[in-house]
Amino acid sequence: MYSMQSRNKIVFHINQQRHEISDARVFQTLAEYLRYDLGLTGTKVVCAEGDCGACTTLLGSIHEVQDGKLRYKAVNSCILPLASLDGCHIITVEGLKKGAELHPVQKSMAENFAAQCGYCTPGFVCAMTALVEESLAQKKSCITEKSARNYLTGNLCRCTGYEPILNAAQALELSQIESLSNREHSDERLLEFRSLVGQSVHIKGEGFVFFSPTTVAAASELKSQFPDLKIIAGSTDLGVVVNKGRDQYKKVMSLQHIQELRQVNRRGDSLEVGARVTLTSLQKFVEQAVPEFGNILHVFASPQIKNQATLVGNLVNGSPIGDTLPFLVMNEARLVVHGSQGKREIVLEKFYLGYKKLDLRADEFVTAVIIPIAVQKNLMRLYKVARRKDLDISAVTFAGHIEIEGRIIKKARVVFGGVGPTVARIKELENAWIGSEFNRELFERSGQKLDQLIKPLSDVRGTSDFRMQLCRNLLLKFHDEIAAERNI
Amino acid sequence: MSIGRNLPHDSAIGHVTGESIFVDDRPSTTNEVHVGFVGTTVAAGVLINVDASEALEISGVLAVYTARDFYHNRWGTIVHDQPFLVEDVIGHFDEPVCLIAAETREALREARKKVRVEVEESAPIFHIDEAIARKLFLYESRGLEKGDAEKAIREAPHRLKGSFEIGGQEHFYLESQASIATPTEGGQIEIHSSTQHPTEVQHVVAEALGLQQSQVVCVVKRMGGAFGGKESQASPFAAMAALVASQLNRPARMALEKDDDMRITGKRHPFKNFYEVGFDEKGKILGLKVQLYSDGGAYLDLSHSVLERAVFHIDGAYFLENAKIEAAVCKTNHHSNTAFRGFGGPQGNMTIECILEEIAIFLKKDAFDVRRLNVYQGSNCHTLYNQEVKNNTLPELFDRALQSSNYHQRQIEIRTLNASQDGKLRGLAITACKFGIAFNARFLNQASALVNVNRDGSVQVSTGATEMGQGVNTKIRQIVASTFGVPVERVQMMATSTEKNSNTSPTAASSGTDLNGAASLVATNKIKARMSWVAHHLQIGTSQLSDFQNLSSGHDLESKGEPADGSAGVSAELSRFNFSNETVTDRKTGWSISWKDLVNKTYMHRISLGEHGFFRTEGLDYNNDTRSGNAFKYFTNGVCASEVEIDEYTGELKIRRVDLLMDIGCSINPGIDRGQVVGGFIQGVGWMTTESLWYTPKGRLMSYSPTTYKIPNIQDTPRDFRVEFLQNDGNSDGLFRSKAVGEPPLLLSASVLMAVKNALSYRTEGVPELRCPATPEEILMELSRKCVNTTSKVF
């Protein structure tokens, strides 16, 4: 039974102060805890859904230690329950000053007119500090405009037009800055955090229960025993749903301390990605291995979200517009599922039974996704079209892949997202393409047939007419790019 | 001298450390309650019943209030037509029907779900076309007329007719509407509000509760962005918090969640403008007729003023000989639309820019040449309302932008690239702005300020201006510090409070510094005059205190006229005293005394070190009966060249390069002003490209959070973004020859939309239609509708 060696509290530090939680506050968000319980109001809440970055704080987790020190990353505190902070040191905007002295990022932001109304500023300061931490860890000599843009995509500012913020980032003299990893390091803290992670957590009270097991076996047992347990990894999805009043944290199991779920393993031509692997870690891994997929991850979400969110979480969310789905469906990715009847694998496309309906029993949970990546050597394209290039949920997503011999198509995969209740392969097109000659007319004809194959809806992201037109054009774009690449 | 220097924002340190306090950051006080609302579930109809019995059962829920609980349930800036809470007729979706007061946020959140609102639904109106057809207008403008437009159009060699649709825009100030109301004593209420218009909050709260205005104080430390969205629309939330505070006799906090704020507050007005234009072979406009229709939403709010500013900016930067402009505000079942940076000016300006682009496309001429031909120049410098465009820098701005953007060469390159048909389509356009500075409502062009010098030589300043990030306090601080000759660190900007300055105007119309800076200068100069007089007596050795007796009456010490350049205020004789480097020196004799000593001596001689300054803008002689005269003090001008690239497969848009050139006179703080220019422009770009309001067929806003409403993010700021300022010290109408800068740059975002139009013209037969915002959908659908080139790669 699950009870041995378990703690009934979580422990974390905020700006070097130790905090323990052993009651229902485990489900309180970090932002609320900071603002209402501690009076640290520098951290702002604007959207309460992880989309604006005003609530950004820095988080150093015992699970991401490098060179014996905590590495500080940007996270959205508005959707992060305290439950996820076990073994973490949080630094807020108030904790960045050293005595009376401003952190260099704060100084640079102030001097470069990067703060106007000031409401987004603490979030930007924390996000930019995370960029400094990353740059120092990589021994970079300066911050480029490109890296500043990439690191700050998760923070919205309505006043400055961002130019002064980019200037502030680029003005930083990295060689003069001591990393927070060093500055904030404490052997004692690390020692305490290390002792925590081997222990599972079990907190319960009136109307709620929280588990944080340390092995898949234990997690599996819990899920069998309590089938209504909700699973959280980064809680970037459930955190939003709860904030918007559409759900509540009542019975929750966190995967945070399960080491085996934090692995990405390469097995032959496949990647096995554990359920607690963050998108940030995954992106680093696939940028080399599958650059096209890396690009999708790049514009998919903010650094703050990617530092928390997981690929498995994105998949079990089941949204028909999940940006990672077309690629995974096209490659016939498989999910690894654990349940009371043991372990099984299921092809991703089959996993979706309808709009947000999953082939997953109550006693089961997904522990990993296996992605065959051999296909990337061939002719593949991934497209996503949204109103805004970065961090916008797509109107339509597309994944296509063909193999050609001479001018004849030998193999074809085509997947659309955003045009139906689930992301789906369009087998009719694949069949029509295989054996045909690769030419523009084929793709034009496919486009004309599309309205019999897909039925996109009209919603906030686009009308059905627009989506249909996009799908037709993406087929042509796919053809044209491959024709240009192959010179055929 | 700190004027003209790049001093950081006066709250910069507080902002970067998180120490700056916004309304909802204020610590909760004993007994404080949280206030929330419940809204309607239809856009039109009648409220039948509100059943809050279940909500009231929740532990921690204290009370539920409806329209009947207000002493006076109607408010409005001019016309009091808007209910705080729905009485019977429903104006729009999610319109508040009741308030809930609860002891905790959790209880409030639960209770909001438990209130049952019963309504009888009726057919709503959402489209401007429908309102026009049914003549449902909240306001009809008297328009503007000059020459004989009908005849000029009829006789012109060429004519075009069309319409231009512009969408609304959510302010997306990061800090949502927030107020904390505290009952003090004797029925008095103190409000901390995130408002641009503390005086209106004071007045609205007083009227809502049946108090005298003297019983209400509104304090504003700062706002987390406003952009016009907190000019009128902060008041109802302050009144709601105040109602709860007075009913329960407990402090009440109402801080909206972002989703609620976006759903219920007004936005920039959507417009649909119809036009007919006659022009010659070169593209010179000979006659123009425009009818402007805005979507005011359910209530008037500031819609009439917004519409008038649109009418007054229909000329853009261009001279019109014959024109007839008509305009009306449509009544629909949308949230009541309101002020937003530019205040109708952009919608007017964009219409003429759009017309000029279309003339160029029609004549197959370069659009720059057409614009340059029509711009105000030479003897053609009178507007439709007969104000002369003085110190006219527009021709120079156009010519310089042409050079610095390498416009002609790039147009040639674009023509070649667009012919290559590689799935990318480019366009380039230069547009201009000429933004009138002054409130259209003349009475608002007044301001007051309170300046207090303390005995240690430090200074406190409080004005009617509210700080929303734009840096008005920083500039005023520079003005006061420069005038006293002390470092800015000696001058502290205090919270805006109706207790310190009453009957103030909103901080709006780009005029915050022009008005409140001038009022501060008046007060500062009055103190300076008295201190100079003291210095004079100290120098000549007046030892008897009685010799100072007459000083406190002081009228003879102050100059009568108060010109805007700040030179006067100190009488000629006393102006020999130079205040700089914390020292006061007699220029003639070299006698000097330290600032601190003189302050202390002034006090010891019982001479006042505090002063109230008042300022009104002179020369605004516009006559509404004749619709002619000087409606504005001066104009802020600019031009902008934007180049865009469209993905022809997807309609996705990228801004390749922007060259922005503005005339903002002699800047009081170039760093602050650059922030306004860049920030305003990018905010406009969002409106032009990605910011799209989407409602369900029943009229509920679905783009109510940053997940679905896309303002520009850091990747959207153009990689190649060149911002320059024209040297111009000729604006004698401006404070220290500066120019107001808050709104004008936003108008230049029209260049992006016109560049898209320019790009589309390469593929479409005739003039491409393009509604704003130019989302990928808008662009792609226009391409697929109008594409004439059969060899084109898209359908």
Tab-separated table of N, CA and C in Angstrom, chain B residues 28-35 58-63 100-109 111 248 250-251:
chain	number	residue	atom	x	y	z
B	28	SER	N	-4.967	44.765	1.804
B	28	SER	CA	-6.364	44.775	2.198
B	28	SER	C	-6.453	45.292	3.622
B	29	THR	N	-7.534	46.019	3.879
B	29	THR	CA	-7.697	46.618	5.197
B	29	THR	C	-8.699	45.790	6.000
B	30	THR	N	-8.761	46.055	7.251
B	30	THR	CA	-9.683	45.337	8.136
B	30	THR	C	-11.095	45.408	7.576
B	31	ASN	N	-11.752	44.299	7.533
B	31	ASN	CA	-13.167	44.308	7.140
B	31	ASN	C	-13.415	44.452	5.647
B	32	GLU	N	-12.342	44.502	4.868
B	32	GLU	CA	-12.534	44.777	3.442
B	32	GLU	C	-13.365	43.683	2.772
B	33	VAL	N	-14.218	44.096	1.838
B	33	VAL	CA	-15.013	43.113	1.097
B	33	VAL	C	-14.674	43.179	-0.386
B	34	HIS	N	-14.926	42.078	-1.063
B	34	HIS	CA	-14.673	41.995	-2.498
B	34	HIS	C	-15.984	42.122	-3.256
B	35	VAL	N	-15.924	42.860	-4.344
B	35	VAL	CA	-17.139	43.134	-5.106
B	35	VAL	C	-17.008	42.562	-6.511
B	58	ILE	N	-24.124	31.084	0.324
B	58	ILE	CA	-22.705	30.711	0.398
B	58	ILE	C	-22.049	31.453	1.563
B	59	SER	N	-21.289	30.708	2.320
B	59	SER	CA	-20.621	31.307	3.472
B	59	SER	C	-19.647	32.388	3.003
B	60	GLY	N	-19.728	33.550	3.612
B	60	GLY	CA	-18.854	34.654	3.227
B	60	GLY	C	-19.504	35.648	2.295
B	61	VAL	N	-20.648	35.276	1.722
B	61	VAL	CA	-21.350	36.233	0.853
B	61	VAL	C	-22.212	37.139	1.731
B	62	LEU	N	-22.014	38.440	1.581
B	62	LEU	CA	-22.656	39.382	2.494
B	62	LEU	C	-23.939	39.980	1.950
B	63	ALA	N	-23.917	40.310	0.659
B	63	ALA	CA	-25.088	41.012	0.128
B	63	ALA	C	-25.073	40.993	-1.384
B	100	ILE	N	-22.300	41.589	-6.179
B	100	ILE	CA	-22.194	40.699	-5.028
B	100	ILE	C	-21.051	41.195	-4.150
B	101	ALA	N	-21.302	41.265	-2.863
B	101	ALA	CA	-20.245	41.612	-1.912
B	101	ALA	C	-19.941	40.375	-1.093
B	102	ALA	N	-18.645	40.024	-1.040
B	102	ALA	CA	-18.262	38.815	-0.306
B	102	ALA	C	-16.983	39.067	0.465
B	103	GLU	N	-16.800	38.257	1.499
B	103	GLU	CA	-15.625	38.481	2.354
B	103	GLU	C	-14.346	37.914	1.759
B	104	THR	N	-14.490	36.933	0.870
B	104	THR	CA	-13.294	36.364	0.247
B	104	THR	C	-13.485	36.299	-1.265
B	105	ARG	N	-12.371	36.202	-1.936
B	105	ARG	CA	-12.423	36.072	-3.399
B	105	ARG	C	-13.089	34.761	-3.795
B	106	GLU	N	-12.841	33.717	-3.014
B	106	GLU	CA	-13.382	32.404	-3.343
B	106	GLU	C	-14.904	32.423	-3.243
B	107	ALA	N	-15.409	33.023	-2.172
B	107	ALA	CA	-16.858	33.086	-2.000
B	107	ALA	C	-17.482	33.900	-3.131
B	108	LEU	N	-16.815	34.984	-3.490
B	108	LEU	CA	-17.322	35.826	-4.579
B	108	LEU	C	-17.382	35.028	-5.880
B	109	ARG	N	-16.311	34.296	-6.130
B	109	ARG	CA	-16.239	33.517	-7.366
B	109	ARG	C	-17.364	32.481	-7.429
B	111	ALA	N	-20.199	32.566	-5.729
B	111	ALA	CA	-21.511	33.232	-5.726
B	111	ALA	C	-21.888	33.725	-7.119
B	248	LEU	N	-22.460	48.792	3.264
B	248	LEU	CA	-21.978	47.914	4.334
B	248	LEU	C	-21.138	48.659	5.365
B	250	ARG	N	-18.083	49.316	4.962
B	250	ARG	CA	-16.809	48.602	5.000
B	250	ARG	C	-16.045	48.948	3.722
B	251	PRO	N	-14.718	48.891	3.765
B	251	PRO	CA	-13.954	49.125	2.533
B	251	PRO	C	-14.317	48.068	1.488
